[in-house]
Short mmCIF file of C-alpha atoms and ligand atoms in Angstrom, two decimals:
data_model
loop_
_atom_site.label_atom_id
_atom_site.label_comp_id
_atom_site.label_asym_id
_atom_site.label_seq_id
_atom_site.Cartn_x
_atom_site.Cartn_y
_atom_site.Cartn_z
CA MET A 20 119.10 145.16 75.45
CA LYS A 21 120.68 146.83 78.74
CA GLY A 22 118.36 148.86 81.62
CA LEU A 23 119.35 150.20 85.00
CA VAL A 24 117.01 148.02 87.22
CA LEU A 25 116.03 148.86 90.73
CA SER A 26 115.63 145.86 92.66
CA ALA A 27 114.38 146.17 96.51
CA GLN A 28 113.37 143.88 99.21
CA TRP A 29 109.19 144.07 100.46
CA GLU A 30 109.81 144.83 104.28
CA PRO A 31 107.42 147.00 105.59
CA ARG A 32 108.51 149.11 108.51
CA SER A 33 107.18 147.80 111.96
CA GLY A 34 104.32 149.98 112.22
CA TYR A 35 103.41 150.57 108.66
CA ARG A 36 99.84 149.07 107.86
CA VAL A 37 99.99 147.61 104.60
CA SER A 38 96.50 148.17 102.71
CA PRO A 39 94.37 145.65 101.10
CA PHE A 40 95.31 147.62 97.88
CA GLU A 41 99.01 147.06 98.61
CA LYS A 42 98.54 143.66 99.14
CA SER A 43 96.88 142.92 96.12
CA THR A 44 98.82 144.94 93.55
CA GLY A 45 102.18 144.59 95.19
CA LYS A 46 102.51 148.35 95.04
CA ALA A 47 103.65 150.49 97.93
CA VAL A 48 101.63 153.77 98.44
CA GLU A 49 104.64 154.86 100.68
CA GLY A 50 107.76 153.31 99.04
CA PHE A 51 109.79 154.65 101.98
CA ASN A 52 107.78 152.62 104.39
CA VAL A 53 108.16 149.29 102.50
CA TRP A 54 111.02 148.94 100.09
CA ARG A 55 114.44 148.06 101.68
CA HIS A 56 117.96 147.26 100.46
CA PRO A 57 117.70 148.95 97.23
CA LYS A 58 120.04 147.66 94.60
CA LEU A 59 120.20 149.31 91.36
CA GLU A 60 122.32 147.56 88.42
CA LEU A 61 122.66 147.83 84.92
CA VAL A 62 121.65 144.61 83.52
CA GLU A 63 120.76 142.66 80.20
CA ILE A 64 116.65 142.58 79.85
CA PRO A 65 114.66 141.55 77.23
CA GLN A 66 113.55 144.19 74.90
CA PRO A 67 109.56 144.21 75.30
CA SER A 68 107.08 144.29 72.62
CA PRO A 69 103.95 146.44 72.05
CA GLY A 70 100.46 145.00 72.81
CA PRO A 71 97.45 146.57 71.94
CA GLY A 72 97.60 150.42 72.15
CA GLU A 73 101.00 150.45 72.82
CA VAL A 74 104.27 151.71 71.31
CA LEU A 75 107.81 150.44 71.43
CA LEU A 76 110.35 153.38 71.45
CA ARG A 77 113.95 153.56 70.85
CA VAL A 78 115.04 155.99 73.91
CA ARG A 79 117.35 158.59 72.47
CA ALA A 80 117.44 160.68 75.88
CA CYS A 81 116.42 160.23 79.44
CA GLY A 82 116.81 162.96 82.24
CA VAL A 83 117.64 162.30 85.71
CA CYS A 84 114.94 163.27 88.27
CA GLY A 85 115.01 164.38 92.12
CA SER A 86 112.88 160.99 92.50
CA ASP A 87 115.64 158.60 90.82
CA ILE A 88 117.94 160.27 93.41
CA HIS A 89 116.00 158.93 96.15
CA PHE A 90 116.10 155.75 94.50
CA TYR A 91 119.71 155.53 94.73
CA GLU A 92 120.01 156.99 98.43
CA HIS A 93 119.09 155.34 101.02
CA ASP A 94 118.37 156.09 104.90
CA ALA A 95 120.45 154.59 108.09
CA ASP A 96 117.63 151.26 107.74
CA ASP A 97 118.61 150.68 104.19
CA TYR A 98 115.24 151.85 102.98
CA ILE A 99 114.66 153.83 99.83
CA LEU A 100 113.95 157.55 100.59
CA TYR A 101 111.15 158.15 98.08
CA PRO A 102 108.07 158.32 99.53
CA GLY A 103 105.41 157.60 96.78
CA LEU A 104 103.61 154.94 94.65
CA THR A 105 106.39 152.48 93.40
CA LYS A 106 106.45 148.36 92.48
CA PHE A 107 109.88 146.73 91.85
CA PRO A 108 112.06 145.43 90.34
CA ALA A 109 111.55 148.24 87.72
CA VAL A 110 113.55 149.84 85.01
CA ILE A 111 113.47 153.43 86.69
CA GLY A 112 113.78 156.91 84.51
CA HIS A 113 110.47 158.67 83.70
CA GLU A 114 111.88 162.26 81.58
CA PHE A 115 112.60 160.60 78.06
CA SER A 116 112.55 161.46 74.46
CA GLY A 117 112.33 158.59 71.82
CA GLU A 118 111.62 157.32 68.25
CA ILE A 119 108.74 154.76 67.67
CA LEU A 120 110.22 151.57 66.70
CA GLU A 121 106.97 149.54 66.38
CA ILE A 122 103.56 149.93 66.82
CA GLY A 123 100.76 147.68 68.50
CA PRO A 124 98.11 146.47 67.44
CA GLY A 125 94.54 148.54 67.81
CA PRO A 126 93.30 151.85 66.86
CA GLN A 127 95.34 153.88 69.54
CA GLY A 128 98.71 153.60 67.75
CA GLU A 129 96.93 154.45 64.57
CA ARG A 130 98.06 158.42 64.54
CA PHE A 131 101.22 157.41 64.95
CA SER A 132 104.00 156.06 62.38
CA VAL A 133 107.40 154.30 62.65
CA GLY A 134 109.75 156.91 63.07
CA ASP A 135 107.91 159.14 64.82
CA ARG A 136 109.72 161.61 67.57
CA VAL A 137 108.01 161.80 70.42
CA THR A 138 107.99 162.63 74.55
CA VAL A 139 105.85 160.67 76.63
CA GLU A 140 103.49 161.47 80.18
CA GLU A 141 105.22 159.72 83.07
CA MET A 142 101.57 159.33 84.35
CA VAL A 143 99.65 156.12 83.19
CA TRP A 144 95.90 157.30 83.78
CA CYS A 145 93.58 154.55 82.89
CA GLY A 146 90.79 156.62 81.58
CA HIS A 147 88.15 154.61 83.10
CA CYS A 148 88.33 155.56 86.67
CA ARG A 149 85.81 158.13 88.26
CA THR A 150 88.56 160.73 88.41
CA CYS A 151 89.58 160.13 85.25
CA ARG A 152 86.16 160.51 83.48
CA ASP A 153 85.92 163.69 85.53
CA GLY A 154 88.75 165.06 83.80
CA PHE A 155 91.55 164.88 86.45
CA PRO A 156 93.87 162.12 84.97
CA ASN A 157 96.97 163.34 87.78
CA HIS A 158 94.43 161.82 90.21
CA CYS A 159 93.86 158.56 88.36
CA GLU A 160 92.33 155.84 91.02
CA ASN A 161 94.37 152.91 88.91
CA LEU A 162 97.75 155.15 88.28
CA GLU A 163 100.83 153.34 86.96
CA GLU A 164 103.79 155.38 86.46
CA ILE A 165 106.20 155.02 84.33
CA GLY A 166 109.75 154.36 85.93
CA PHE A 167 107.98 153.83 89.24
CA THR A 168 105.59 151.16 89.04
CA ILE A 169 106.29 149.96 85.41
CA ASP A 170 109.48 149.94 83.25
CA GLY A 171 111.07 153.23 82.78
CA ALA A 172 113.31 154.70 80.24
CA MET A 173 116.77 154.53 81.70
CA ALA A 174 116.97 151.40 78.87
CA GLU A 175 117.65 151.04 75.37
CA ALA A 176 113.77 150.72 74.17
CA ILE A 177 110.60 151.30 76.27
CA VAL A 178 106.83 150.13 75.66
CA VAL A 179 104.69 152.89 76.59
CA PRO A 180 100.90 153.51 75.78
CA ALA A 181 100.41 155.17 72.61
CA LYS A 182 98.21 157.66 74.34
CA LEU A 183 100.74 158.88 76.55
CA CYS A 184 103.13 159.87 73.40
CA TRP A 185 103.54 163.65 72.12
CA PRO A 186 105.09 164.46 68.70
CA ILE A 187 108.02 166.86 69.28
CA ASP A 188 108.50 167.94 65.95
CA ALA A 189 107.90 171.65 67.20
CA ILE A 190 111.50 171.12 69.10
CA PHE A 191 113.27 169.95 66.20
CA GLU A 192 112.25 172.68 64.30
CA ARG A 193 113.70 175.17 66.96
CA TYR A 194 117.39 173.16 67.29
CA ALA A 195 119.40 172.89 64.35
CA ASP A 196 121.50 170.33 66.53
CA GLU A 197 119.33 166.91 66.70
CA ASP A 198 120.82 165.57 69.78
CA THR A 199 120.17 169.03 71.79
CA ALA A 200 116.37 168.40 70.27
CA TRP A 201 116.28 165.03 71.90
CA GLU A 202 117.68 166.42 75.11
CA VAL A 203 115.41 169.28 75.29
CA ALA A 204 112.45 167.28 74.29
CA ALA A 205 113.25 164.67 77.53
CA THR A 206 113.22 167.87 79.90
CA THR A 207 109.25 168.36 78.54
CA GLU A 208 107.97 166.32 81.95
CA PRO A 209 109.53 168.47 84.52
CA THR A 210 108.41 171.70 82.62
CA CYS A 211 104.77 170.19 82.36
CA VAL A 212 104.82 169.57 86.15
CA ALA A 213 105.54 173.27 86.63
CA TYR A 214 103.12 174.26 83.74
CA ASN A 215 100.13 172.41 85.88
CA GLY A 216 100.92 173.80 89.16
CA VAL A 217 101.38 177.37 87.85
CA PHE A 218 98.55 177.74 85.32
CA GLU A 219 96.16 174.80 85.37
CA ARG A 220 96.24 174.61 89.32
CA ALA A 221 96.68 177.95 90.38
CA GLY A 222 94.88 179.18 87.45
CA GLY A 223 97.90 181.60 86.55
CA PHE A 224 98.34 185.37 86.54
CA ARG A 225 97.81 188.41 84.77
CA PRO A 226 100.48 190.05 82.63
CA GLY A 227 102.72 192.28 84.96
CA ALA A 228 102.30 190.16 88.20
CA TYR A 229 105.23 189.82 90.93
CA VAL A 230 106.18 185.89 90.90
CA VAL A 231 108.12 184.21 93.19
CA VAL A 232 109.99 180.87 92.59
CA TYR A 233 111.31 178.99 95.84
CA GLY A 234 113.56 176.26 94.63
CA ALA A 235 115.57 176.36 91.22
CA GLY A 236 115.91 172.60 90.61
CA PRO A 237 114.32 171.57 87.15
CA ILE A 238 110.58 172.34 88.34
CA GLY A 239 111.62 175.92 89.63
CA LEU A 240 113.65 176.79 86.53
CA GLY A 241 110.38 175.74 84.52
CA ALA A 242 108.24 177.70 86.74
CA ILE A 243 110.55 181.03 86.21
CA GLN A 244 110.67 180.40 82.82
CA LEU A 245 107.15 179.95 82.27
CA ALA A 246 106.25 183.09 84.60
CA LYS A 247 108.52 185.19 82.01
CA ALA A 248 107.12 183.71 79.02
CA ALA A 249 103.46 184.42 80.44
CA GLY A 250 104.33 188.20 81.12
CA ALA A 251 105.38 188.63 84.81
CA SER A 252 106.92 191.87 85.29
CA LYS A 253 109.55 190.61 87.75
CA VAL A 254 110.69 186.93 88.90
CA ILE A 255 112.32 186.44 91.90
CA ALA A 256 113.82 183.11 92.69
CA PHE A 257 115.32 181.74 96.00
CA GLU A 258 117.65 179.04 95.56
CA VAL A 259 120.57 177.26 98.29
CA SER A 260 123.06 176.16 95.40
CA GLU A 261 125.03 178.23 93.83
CA VAL A 262 124.92 176.49 90.48
CA ARG A 263 121.59 176.65 90.36
CA ARG A 264 121.33 180.25 90.95
CA ARG A 265 123.43 180.99 88.17
CA LEU A 266 120.90 178.87 86.12
CA ALA A 267 118.13 180.58 87.49
CA GLU A 268 119.82 183.91 86.22
CA ALA A 269 120.44 182.52 82.82
CA VAL A 270 116.88 181.29 82.04
CA GLY A 271 115.55 185.03 83.06
CA ALA A 272 114.65 185.48 86.79
CA ASP A 273 115.20 189.33 87.41
CA HIS A 274 116.26 188.63 90.93
CA VAL A 275 118.09 185.65 92.44
CA PHE A 276 118.84 184.95 96.38
CA ASP A 277 120.44 182.81 98.48
CA PRO A 278 117.69 182.49 101.14
CA VAL A 279 120.46 181.51 103.71
CA GLU A 280 122.00 184.85 103.25
CA THR A 281 119.08 187.21 102.10
CA PRO A 282 115.85 186.48 104.20
CA ALA A 283 113.24 186.08 101.71
CA ALA A 284 110.26 187.75 102.69
CA ALA A 285 112.30 191.25 103.34
CA ALA A 286 113.62 190.86 99.61
CA VAL A 287 110.58 190.16 98.24
CA MET A 288 108.83 192.98 99.94
CA ASP A 289 111.48 195.36 98.69
CA ILE A 290 111.37 194.43 95.02
CA THR A 291 107.43 194.71 95.02
CA HIS A 292 107.63 197.92 96.66
CA GLY A 293 105.69 196.64 99.40
CA GLU A 294 102.82 195.23 97.18
CA GLY A 295 104.09 191.19 97.47
CA ALA A 296 104.15 188.42 95.44
CA ASP A 297 101.00 187.86 92.93
CA LEU A 298 102.10 184.22 92.82
CA SER A 299 104.52 182.09 94.89
CA VAL A 300 105.84 178.64 93.93
CA GLU A 301 107.30 176.27 96.22
CA ALA A 302 109.31 174.13 94.29
CA ALA A 303 111.56 173.83 96.86
CA GLY A 304 110.31 170.79 98.90
CA ALA A 305 111.12 172.76 102.07
CA PRO A 306 107.59 174.02 102.79
CA GLU A 307 108.48 174.33 106.52
CA LYS A 308 111.26 177.46 105.15
CA THR A 309 109.04 178.48 102.52
CA ILE A 310 105.71 178.89 103.59
CA PRO A 311 105.87 181.14 106.31
CA GLN A 312 107.95 183.50 103.84
CA MET A 313 104.99 183.20 101.09
CA GLU A 314 102.47 183.87 103.90
CA GLU A 315 104.29 187.07 105.09
CA THR A 316 104.59 188.38 101.13
CA LEU A 317 100.93 187.91 99.97
CA ALA A 318 99.68 190.64 97.76
CA VAL A 319 95.88 191.15 97.82
CA ASN A 320 94.78 188.22 95.71
CA GLY A 321 98.06 186.28 96.26
CA LYS A 322 98.23 183.03 95.28
CA ILE A 323 100.75 180.07 96.46
CA ALA A 324 101.37 176.62 94.34
CA VAL A 325 102.85 174.12 95.93
CA ILE A 326 104.51 171.65 93.50
CA GLY A 327 107.41 170.75 95.87
CA ARG A 328 106.98 167.38 97.61
CA ALA A 329 107.43 166.98 101.06
CA ALA A 330 105.89 164.80 104.14
CA LYS A 331 105.99 167.45 106.50
CA ARG A 332 102.78 169.04 108.43
CA VAL A 333 103.47 173.00 107.95
CA PRO A 334 101.52 175.61 110.47
CA MET A 335 99.91 178.40 108.54
CA TYR A 336 98.52 181.62 110.07
CA LEU A 337 94.98 181.55 107.97
CA GLU A 338 94.05 185.03 109.09
CA ARG A 339 96.65 186.14 106.73
CA PHE A 340 94.97 184.53 103.87
CA GLN A 341 91.70 185.84 105.06
CA VAL A 342 93.07 189.64 105.11
CA ARG A 343 95.08 189.19 101.83
CA ARG A 344 92.18 187.42 100.30
CA SER A 345 95.02 184.86 99.41
CA GLN A 346 94.91 181.02 98.44
CA LEU A 347 97.05 177.79 97.95
CA PHE A 348 96.91 175.49 95.60
CA GLY A 349 98.10 171.92 95.69
CA ALA A 350 99.28 170.73 92.68
CA GLN A 351 100.16 167.23 91.27
CA GLY A 352 101.26 165.73 87.88
CA HIS A 353 101.65 166.80 84.54
CA SER A 354 98.99 165.13 82.57
CA GLY A 355 95.49 166.42 80.61
CA HIS A 356 94.57 169.92 80.29
CA GLY A 357 96.57 170.54 76.83
CA ILE A 358 99.62 170.56 79.31
CA PHE A 359 102.00 168.51 77.17
CA PRO A 360 101.32 170.10 73.75
CA SER A 361 101.59 173.67 75.27
CA VAL A 362 105.00 172.94 76.85
CA ILE A 363 106.33 171.39 73.44
CA ARG A 364 104.98 174.65 71.66
CA LEU A 365 106.83 176.32 74.16
CA LEU A 366 110.07 174.60 73.75
CA GLY A 367 109.77 174.95 70.19
CA SER A 368 109.19 178.89 70.20
CA GLY A 369 112.13 179.59 72.43
CA LEU A 370 109.78 181.07 74.87
CA ILE A 371 111.53 178.62 77.03
CA ASP A 372 114.87 177.28 76.40
CA ASN A 373 115.46 174.28 78.29
CA ALA A 374 119.08 173.71 76.38
CA LYS A 375 120.41 176.23 79.02
CA ILE A 376 119.42 173.84 82.23
CA ILE A 377 121.19 171.09 80.84
CA THR A 378 124.51 170.70 82.61
CA ALA A 379 125.84 166.97 82.12
CA ARG A 380 125.38 164.15 79.83
CA PHE A 381 126.23 160.59 80.52
CA PRO A 382 126.09 157.21 78.10
CA LEU A 383 123.43 154.57 79.49
CA SER A 384 126.68 152.22 80.25
CA ARG A 385 127.40 155.28 83.01
CA ALA A 386 123.89 155.46 84.54
CA LEU A 387 125.15 154.67 87.89
CA ASP A 388 127.57 157.86 87.62
CA ALA A 389 124.85 159.92 86.24
CA LEU A 390 122.80 159.25 89.55
CA GLU A 391 126.15 159.55 91.62
CA LYS A 392 126.88 163.26 90.21
CA ALA A 393 122.99 164.23 90.90
CA THR A 394 123.35 163.07 94.38
CA HIS A 395 125.49 166.49 94.82
CA ARG A 396 122.88 168.67 93.70
CA GLU A 397 125.00 170.79 91.84
CA ASP A 398 123.21 170.27 88.40
CA GLY A 399 120.52 171.43 86.55
CA LYS A 400 119.12 168.67 84.41
CA ILE A 401 121.49 165.55 83.91
CA ILE A 402 120.75 163.46 80.79
CA ILE A 403 121.16 159.89 80.00
CA ARG A 404 121.73 159.25 76.24
CA PRO A 405 121.55 155.21 75.68
ZN1 ZN B 22 110.77 163.39 87.60
ZN1 ZN B 23 91.73 156.56 86.21
#
């Protein structure tokens, strides 16, 4: 079968201390400090077969994520840009839907049948470490990540643990066109990342709240729709890309601005009649720009959910958090807490319509063209169809 494989050289930058964990596992904790000379190639690879507790899926749709772009792009010294946990070579791709072709031995696959349509968590949490046992799978100590440390879904088929699969029949009930249903199902994962930040981590908001979303990429577009679905009276979005601003409007944001032209804090205070934001969502990965605006616009009891990733320090004026009785929540991941089944229900009910954010499709044979297009950062979600 064909798969889009990323290979790279293990060449830690001078000054980067390789930890005993990295040495023993071959996994880089900070990918961009270790993996050099990345090469992405669509190659012939053997079709895997499912072991105990696993299922083999025929991949039907796979989204291109910002992380995938950070594998495609590299810096001046030819290191990958992606900062996180990685092990190569691996097939990339982690936002996907597929059809079960084969079920491995053991009880875990018993709830599924061949032909079932599913989407899959990207985080392979172990279930037996301390944090998993405490109920926090997004912080598993033995984490593997599909498309980052093990083979992903930009391929014709993939083997995944059955425990990570979620049926998507509700999405097929909603969309008469099956192709659309497969593609929408592949957007479940990024929407779950937004759900985890807004509801699981930050605890959500009461209906009627003012919600501000910074960044309208796929995570921000998910946050906008979730906020509307949960009863926000006004959702204000800031986004530098014009295409994405139009998508933010299309999925229901009430006010959408280019933060370069319209200073965010002034706009938020104006629209909220001076009351400020009950919830601000960082989905831009630019905290040095967004956090000061959020800090200035905190409502009393206001919350900040940090979902976008950025390896940067940001100064904060904590006095403001005290005076406004406010809090900031760090969010990572999408697993556990009923998040996947809830988002699948929302997609199935039409309260979230991710068909609106899919802006391009490519066959697997043109996967590299899909990644190239994604580097322009003008799309909502780009989908690869094997
Ligand atoms: Zn992703
Ligand atoms: Zn664990």
